[in-house]
Each structure stands twice: as C-alpha cells, then as structure tokens.
Amino acid sequence: MSGKSIPFDREFIERVASEYPTPFHIYDEAGIRATSRDFKEAFDWVPGGFRNYYAVKALPNPAIMKIVAEEGMGYDCSSMAELALSEYLGTPGDQIIFTSNDTPVSEFKKAIELGAIVNLDDFSHIDYVHESIGLPERICMRYNPGSLKEGNAIIGKPEEAKYGFTRDQLLAGYERCAELGVKEFGLHTMVASNELNPDYFVETAKLLFELAVEVKEKTGIRISFLNLGGGIGVPYRPGERPVDLHYVSAGIKRLYGELIEPAGLHPMRIYMENGRCVTGPHGYLVGKVRHVKQTYKDYLGLDATMANLMRPGMYGAYHHITILGKDGRPHDHTYDVTGSLCENNDKFAIDRALPEAEVGDYVVIHDTGAHGHSMGFNYNGKLRSAELLLHNDQTVSLIRRAETLSDYFATLDLSGFTMPTRLQSEALASQSGD
Ligand SMILES: *Cc1c(COP(=O)(O)O)cnc(C)c1O
C-alpha cells in the first residue's frame, strides 16, 4: 500500500472519465473544508481576530475560492487577475491582502479601489504609491530578516531573496507612511515555503512580535496587525507529517502573552497567508497510461504532461503516484513516469517503485491541489486540462473546462491566413486530438 489515501476508487474515476476525458485535476471539497476549519478552530483564541488569507495563486478557481471563504478565509492576491477574481466574488476589502512585488501602479490602484490591505514590498514603493495614487489609510510592510533567519530550498536564503524591506528600511518606512497620513499599520514576513517543521512558524511569530515591540519603542508607531505569511508545507511523501496547526497556535499564544501583552500591543490581529496546505493535499491529477515503453529503463507514458503539473520537472519535487485499483499489489516494478513533452525533464517520477502497470491504467498523482493546474503552460502546444470538484455527496462538477485548440489559436492574429475548414470545425472544438 502507498500509505496515502484517495477519496475515490477506480470504478468512480472510470465513470467520471467517461464524461470528462483524462487528464484532469479533481479536488476534494470535504478535505478543503476540513483543513480550512482547522485553521479557524486552532486560532480562535486570537484576541484581535485571526484570518488566513488563502494565497489564491495556489488554486485560482472561483469555485475553490468560494469554499475557503465560506470557511472564514480571505484572499492573498499578488496580481491583477487574482484581484479581479476576488472582486468578481464580491469580496469585502478587509478580506483581501495584496502582497505583491515589483508591482505596477495599475495593480496598486486596483487593490486600493477594492479596499484591500496593501502590503508593500519595498521602501521605494511608499512614495511610488503616494505619488501615483495616494496611500491608503492602512498599510502593511514586508520584512526581510536577511541572515537573521534561515530560508529553505524553494524560497532560498532570505538575504538572497528579492522580497521585503531591511530592518532599517522598515523603521524608516513606518515613519514615512505616518508622515504621509497612514493611520493603521501592519507587519508581514514570509521567508519559507513548503515547510513542515511547526516550530518554524512559532519562530516566525516571535520574530514579528519582537519587531512590532521594537517599532513601537523606536518610532512610537503601533502595529495593529501581524501577517505571518504562508509557507506551511504539504506532506508530499508518505510518512511525512502535516504541520499541527494546534501546536503552532499554542506556541504563538504563549509568545503573545510574553511579548505582545506586556508591550501594550494587545489586542493584536494575527493573519496568515497560506495557500499550499489548504488545497494542496486535496487535489489529484488523474491521467491514463498511454504507452508502456521498455528501453534502457521502463517508462509509463501518460496522457498528462509537465504542463499539467510542473513541480517535479521544475524543482525535482516528489509527488506520490498510485496506479488506481493496483495499490495493494507488490510495488516490484521501477518506472519513470513521463508525459509527452519534448523535454526530458517531463517526468512525474524517476525510478519509482510501482505495481506493474499496463496501457489504460488510471494513474493518480497526489497533492496537486496547489501549484498544479495554476502553474500550467502551453509549451509544445499542450492544452491545459479540466478541473473537477468532488462534492461532499460524491457528485462531481466541472469547475474549469479543458482547453481546446480554439483556445490555443485565440490569441494569434490569423487575419492574413485562410484557415482550412477542417481546422475551423471539429478540430478546434475537440481536445488535443489524441
Ligand atoms: C506564495 C505566497 C504565499 C503562500 O504560500 P504557500 O506556500 O501557498 O502557503 C503567501 N504569501 C506570499 C507573499 C507568497 O508569495
């Protein structure tokens, strides 16, 4: 057995695939709701109020965004499209945090119009926003602790990371904002990604609590909310343990009593902006074995590619794989599990022990609910897949259709060409044609 569970079986997926051809991502609503509730329950002690702003980039689909909002989350946006999605969903401004970097005026303007909490990435952005739009009354700033804090593999070392203010810039930044009329101040940091050590998040809180105290002492400015960032990891490998939010919360609560209350900063609102851990474990990329190839190695060639899930190819990330209906058999074959891109790193797994698989088997790639479909691309003319939502009552809805060739052609200027009639009709309406 693989040691990772799946909320459906082969018969179920066969029925789904008869309506929606593979490959597709399917998301488990019950799981997403359970994780979202866990956040709410773990942090319900926070006196000023707690909110996790779901990092929309993880899975920017309105159906999913609606679910996490129903469970009490806001949205962390970093682009015009993510702000537009939040606007489309009628989201109140204080339920949106705009944490961006290298940001254009147009996006600051949109965020300010929506009443979002604007989180600045750099000292120079204070005057950039002031001069171009006017600063909002509430401003958050992103701190980069440099060598004070270790980063991790995905985000790198803080002093090498492009994000945030230095400590001196931050202190000067609050003063500059106050001078320009800002009334409400927040402090943010985010220095890790996909971290499974719960103590890491308690340490991040400590760093921000101490810094909020220092800001008050040195500038007289009172920070009213702290944003601990995202970065809670997903146990991608069997045997890894998810971060215990109740443990993290208890550690933060203790520090709150030690640092925030004595400094007169109580009540302090506490925010986070996790995306990956909210939806990541509740998504599955389902594909089918198209070819079994035996050369110097054995390959399972799927109908899905790195364009559907680029994490293994890009970071060498582990994603667990289950051959549906065969998981109980001995994992006595070693395969590279590939897609069809003309790129040798288009592999979902290398030298993976799996049960013997055959053409037509359904292959489930686990934990694709974050940075899966959303990182997709069209290289090699690959079309992006459908996204399905598995509801609590075991019904399935299509929450994003698969791209067709006409989507691929849509942005081309074809005015100088005569398109063959055959292409115009069936082919454009079909999927990739395989
Ligand atoms: C990506 C990102 C997040 C969310 O990270 P997760 O790994 O999805 O929790 C939050 N804040 C910022 C600024 C980010 O860039």
mmCIF file of N, CA and C and ligand atoms in Angstrom, residues 52-58 76-78 97-101 119 121 142 154-155 163 188-190 192-195 201 227-233 272-279 370-371, ligand 1:
data_model
loop_
_atom_site.group_PDB
_atom_site.id
_atom_site.type_symbol
_atom_site.label_atom_id
_atom_site.label_comp_id
_atom_site.label_asym_id
_atom_site.label_seq_id
_atom_site.Cartn_x
_atom_site.Cartn_y
_atom_site.Cartn_z
ATOM 1 N N ASN A 52 -6.785 33.493 8.017
ATOM 2 C CA ASN A 52 -5.853 33.054 6.986
ATOM 3 C C ASN A 52 -6.354 33.585 5.653
ATOM 4 N N TYR A 53 -5.503 34.345 5.004
ATOM 5 C CA TYR A 53 -5.797 34.827 3.657
ATOM 6 C C TYR A 53 -5.253 33.784 2.700
ATOM 7 N N TYR A 54 -6.145 33.035 2.102
ATOM 8 C CA TYR A 54 -5.764 31.953 1.203
ATOM 9 C C TYR A 54 -4.983 32.512 -0.002
ATOM 10 N N ALA A 55 -3.773 32.015 -0.194
ATOM 11 C CA ALA A 55 -2.949 32.507 -1.309
ATOM 12 C C ALA A 55 -3.538 31.976 -2.615
ATOM 13 N N VAL A 56 -4.201 32.860 -3.307
ATOM 14 C CA VAL A 56 -5.001 32.491 -4.480
ATOM 15 C C VAL A 56 -4.180 31.788 -5.557
ATOM 16 N N LYS A 57 -2.896 32.133 -5.642
ATOM 17 C CA LYS A 57 -2.068 31.543 -6.707
ATOM 18 C C LYS A 57 -2.007 30.026 -6.625
ATOM 19 N N ALA A 58 -2.275 29.468 -5.440
ATOM 20 C CA ALA A 58 -2.208 28.010 -5.280
ATOM 21 C C ALA A 58 -3.221 27.310 -6.178
ATOM 22 N N ASP A 76 -5.264 36.151 -0.381
ATOM 23 C CA ASP A 76 -3.975 36.808 -0.587
ATOM 24 C C ASP A 76 -3.734 36.844 -2.088
ATOM 25 N N CYS A 77 -3.686 38.064 -2.629
ATOM 26 C CA CYS A 77 -3.533 38.233 -4.076
ATOM 27 C C CYS A 77 -2.196 38.874 -4.380
ATOM 28 N N SER A 78 -1.665 38.597 -5.574
ATOM 29 C CA SER A 78 -0.415 39.240 -5.949
ATOM 30 C C SER A 78 -0.401 39.663 -7.405
ATOM 31 N N ILE A 97 -5.767 40.621 1.020
ATOM 32 C CA ILE A 97 -4.437 41.197 1.226
ATOM 33 C C ILE A 97 -3.736 41.181 -0.120
ATOM 34 N N PHE A 98 -3.130 42.302 -0.449
ATOM 35 C CA PHE A 98 -2.407 42.383 -1.716
ATOM 36 C C PHE A 98 -0.913 42.369 -1.396
ATOM 37 N N THR A 99 -0.330 41.177 -1.464
ATOM 38 C CA THR A 99 1.095 41.004 -1.205
ATOM 39 C C THR A 99 1.784 40.720 -2.531
ATOM 40 N N SER A 100 2.407 41.746 -3.097
ATOM 41 C CA SER A 100 2.985 41.599 -4.427
ATOM 42 C C SER A 100 4.421 42.066 -4.382
ATOM 43 N N ASN A 101 5.106 41.974 -5.486
ATOM 44 C CA ASN A 101 6.451 42.566 -5.562
ATOM 45 C C ASN A 101 6.673 43.015 -6.990
ATOM 46 N N ASN A 119 0.142 45.431 1.051
ATOM 47 C CA ASN A 119 1.373 45.011 1.716
ATOM 48 C C ASN A 119 2.544 45.401 0.817
ATOM 49 N N ASP A 121 6.297 45.898 -0.661
ATOM 50 C CA ASP A 121 7.475 45.037 -0.722
ATOM 51 C C ASP A 121 8.782 45.813 -0.610
ATOM 52 N N ARG A 142 6.419 44.431 4.240
ATOM 53 C CA ARG A 142 7.017 43.110 4.248
ATOM 54 C C ARG A 142 8.467 43.193 4.707
ATOM 55 N N ILE A 154 12.947 26.072 -1.457
ATOM 56 C CA ILE A 154 12.159 26.684 -2.525
ATOM 57 C C ILE A 154 12.359 28.199 -2.553
ATOM 58 N N ILE A 155 12.317 28.829 -1.388
ATOM 59 C CA ILE A 155 12.372 30.290 -1.363
ATOM 60 C C ILE A 155 13.816 30.798 -1.251
ATOM 61 N N TYR A 163 12.556 39.676 -1.884
ATOM 62 C CA TYR A 163 11.403 40.271 -1.206
ATOM 63 C C TYR A 163 11.739 41.135 0.005
ATOM 64 N N HIS A 188 4.571 42.261 8.046
ATOM 65 C CA HIS A 188 4.488 40.940 7.407
ATOM 66 C C HIS A 188 5.882 40.376 7.171
ATOM 67 N N THR A 189 5.989 39.065 7.219
ATOM 68 C CA THR A 189 7.184 38.430 6.675
ATOM 69 C C THR A 189 6.798 37.077 6.107
ATOM 70 N N MET A 190 7.596 36.601 5.182
ATOM 71 C CA MET A 190 7.373 35.268 4.599
ATOM 72 C C MET A 190 8.710 34.831 4.065
ATOM 73 N N ALA A 192 9.756 31.316 4.090
ATOM 74 C CA ALA A 192 9.898 29.901 3.759
ATOM 75 C C ALA A 192 8.720 29.451 2.937
ATOM 76 N N SER A 193 8.908 28.334 2.324
ATOM 77 C CA SER A 193 7.844 27.757 1.541
ATOM 78 C C SER A 193 7.882 26.258 1.736
ATOM 79 N N ASN A 194 6.724 25.667 1.797
ATOM 80 C CA ASN A 194 6.608 24.216 1.958
ATOM 81 C C ASN A 194 7.410 23.701 3.145
ATOM 82 N N GLU A 195 7.219 24.320 4.279
ATOM 83 C CA GLU A 195 7.951 23.956 5.496
ATOM 84 C C GLU A 195 7.063 23.059 6.360
ATOM 85 N N PHE A 201 7.137 28.124 12.362
ATOM 86 C CA PHE A 201 6.093 29.162 12.312
ATOM 87 C C PHE A 201 5.957 29.884 13.645
ATOM 88 N N ASN A 227 1.156 39.765 9.988
ATOM 89 C CA ASN A 227 0.866 38.772 8.964
ATOM 90 C C ASN A 227 2.075 37.840 8.890
ATOM 91 N N LEU A 228 1.866 36.623 9.362
ATOM 92 C CA LEU A 228 2.981 35.671 9.469
ATOM 93 C C LEU A 228 3.311 34.987 8.141
ATOM 94 N N GLY A 229 2.600 35.382 7.076
ATOM 95 C CA GLY A 229 2.901 34.800 5.767
ATOM 96 C C GLY A 229 2.318 33.411 5.616
ATOM 97 N N GLY A 230 2.714 32.761 4.542
ATOM 98 C CA GLY A 230 2.248 31.392 4.289
ATOM 99 C C GLY A 230 3.392 30.433 4.503
ATOM 100 N N GLY A 231 3.422 29.415 3.693
ATOM 101 C CA GLY A 231 4.575 28.521 3.717
ATOM 102 C C GLY A 231 4.401 27.228 4.486
ATOM 103 N N ILE A 232 3.226 27.020 5.082
ATOM 104 C CA ILE A 232 3.014 25.722 5.743
ATOM 105 C C ILE A 232 3.004 24.636 4.674
ATOM 106 N N GLY A 233 3.782 23.616 4.910
ATOM 107 C CA GLY A 233 4.053 22.634 3.870
ATOM 108 C C GLY A 233 2.995 21.552 3.727
ATOM 109 N N MET A 272 -2.457 35.064 8.566
ATOM 110 C CA MET A 272 -1.502 34.244 7.820
ATOM 111 C C MET A 272 -1.955 34.263 6.368
ATOM 112 N N GLU A 273 -1.101 33.816 5.480
ATOM 113 C CA GLU A 273 -1.498 33.741 4.072
ATOM 114 C C GLU A 273 -1.013 32.433 3.458
ATOM 115 N N ASN A 274 -1.542 31.344 4.006
ATOM 116 C CA ASN A 274 -1.203 30.026 3.473
ATOM 117 C C ASN A 274 -2.118 29.666 2.313
ATOM 118 N N GLY A 275 -1.524 29.078 1.309
ATOM 119 C CA GLY A 275 -2.303 28.591 0.184
ATOM 120 C C GLY A 275 -2.080 27.100 0.003
ATOM 121 N N ARG A 276 -0.811 26.738 -0.130
ATOM 122 C CA ARG A 276 -0.443 25.365 -0.442
ATOM 123 C C ARG A 276 -1.105 24.321 0.455
ATOM 124 N N CYS A 277 -1.037 24.546 1.781
ATOM 125 C CA CYS A 277 -1.526 23.495 2.678
ATOM 126 C C CYS A 277 -3.052 23.423 2.713
ATOM 127 N N VAL A 278 -3.719 24.469 2.215
ATOM 128 C CA VAL A 278 -5.185 24.491 2.261
ATOM 129 C C VAL A 278 -5.769 23.573 1.175
ATOM 130 N N THR A 279 -5.223 23.699 -0.030
ATOM 131 C CA THR A 279 -5.788 22.932 -1.142
ATOM 132 C C THR A 279 -4.854 21.836 -1.665
ATOM 133 N N ALA A 370 -2.373 22.439 -5.195
ATOM 134 C CA ALA A 370 -1.728 23.752 -5.145
ATOM 135 C C ALA A 370 -0.568 23.752 -6.129
ATOM 136 N N HIS A 371 -0.460 24.823 -6.894
ATOM 137 C CA HIS A 371 0.635 24.971 -7.859
ATOM 138 C C HIS A 371 0.659 23.798 -8.842
HETATM 139 C C1 LIG B 1 3.228 32.168 -2.253
HETATM 140 C C2 LIG B 1 2.992 33.115 -1.169
HETATM 141 C C3 LIG B 1 2.155 32.771 -0.120
HETATM 142 C C4 LIG B 1 1.537 31.435 0.021
HETATM 143 O O1 LIG B 1 2.473 30.446 0.167
HETATM 144 P P1 LIG B 1 2.010 28.951 0.403
HETATM 145 O O2 LIG B 1 3.242 28.177 0.192
HETATM 146 O O3 LIG B 1 0.963 28.700 -0.625
HETATM 147 O O4 LIG B 1 1.470 28.886 1.773
HETATM 148 C C5 LIG B 1 1.889 33.713 0.820
HETATM 149 N N1 LIG B 1 2.450 34.934 0.768
HETATM 150 C C6 LIG B 1 3.270 35.286 -0.223
HETATM 151 C C7 LIG B 1 3.835 36.639 -0.227
HETATM 152 C C8 LIG B 1 3.573 34.391 -1.226
HETATM 153 O O5 LIG B 1 4.388 34.748 -2.204
#
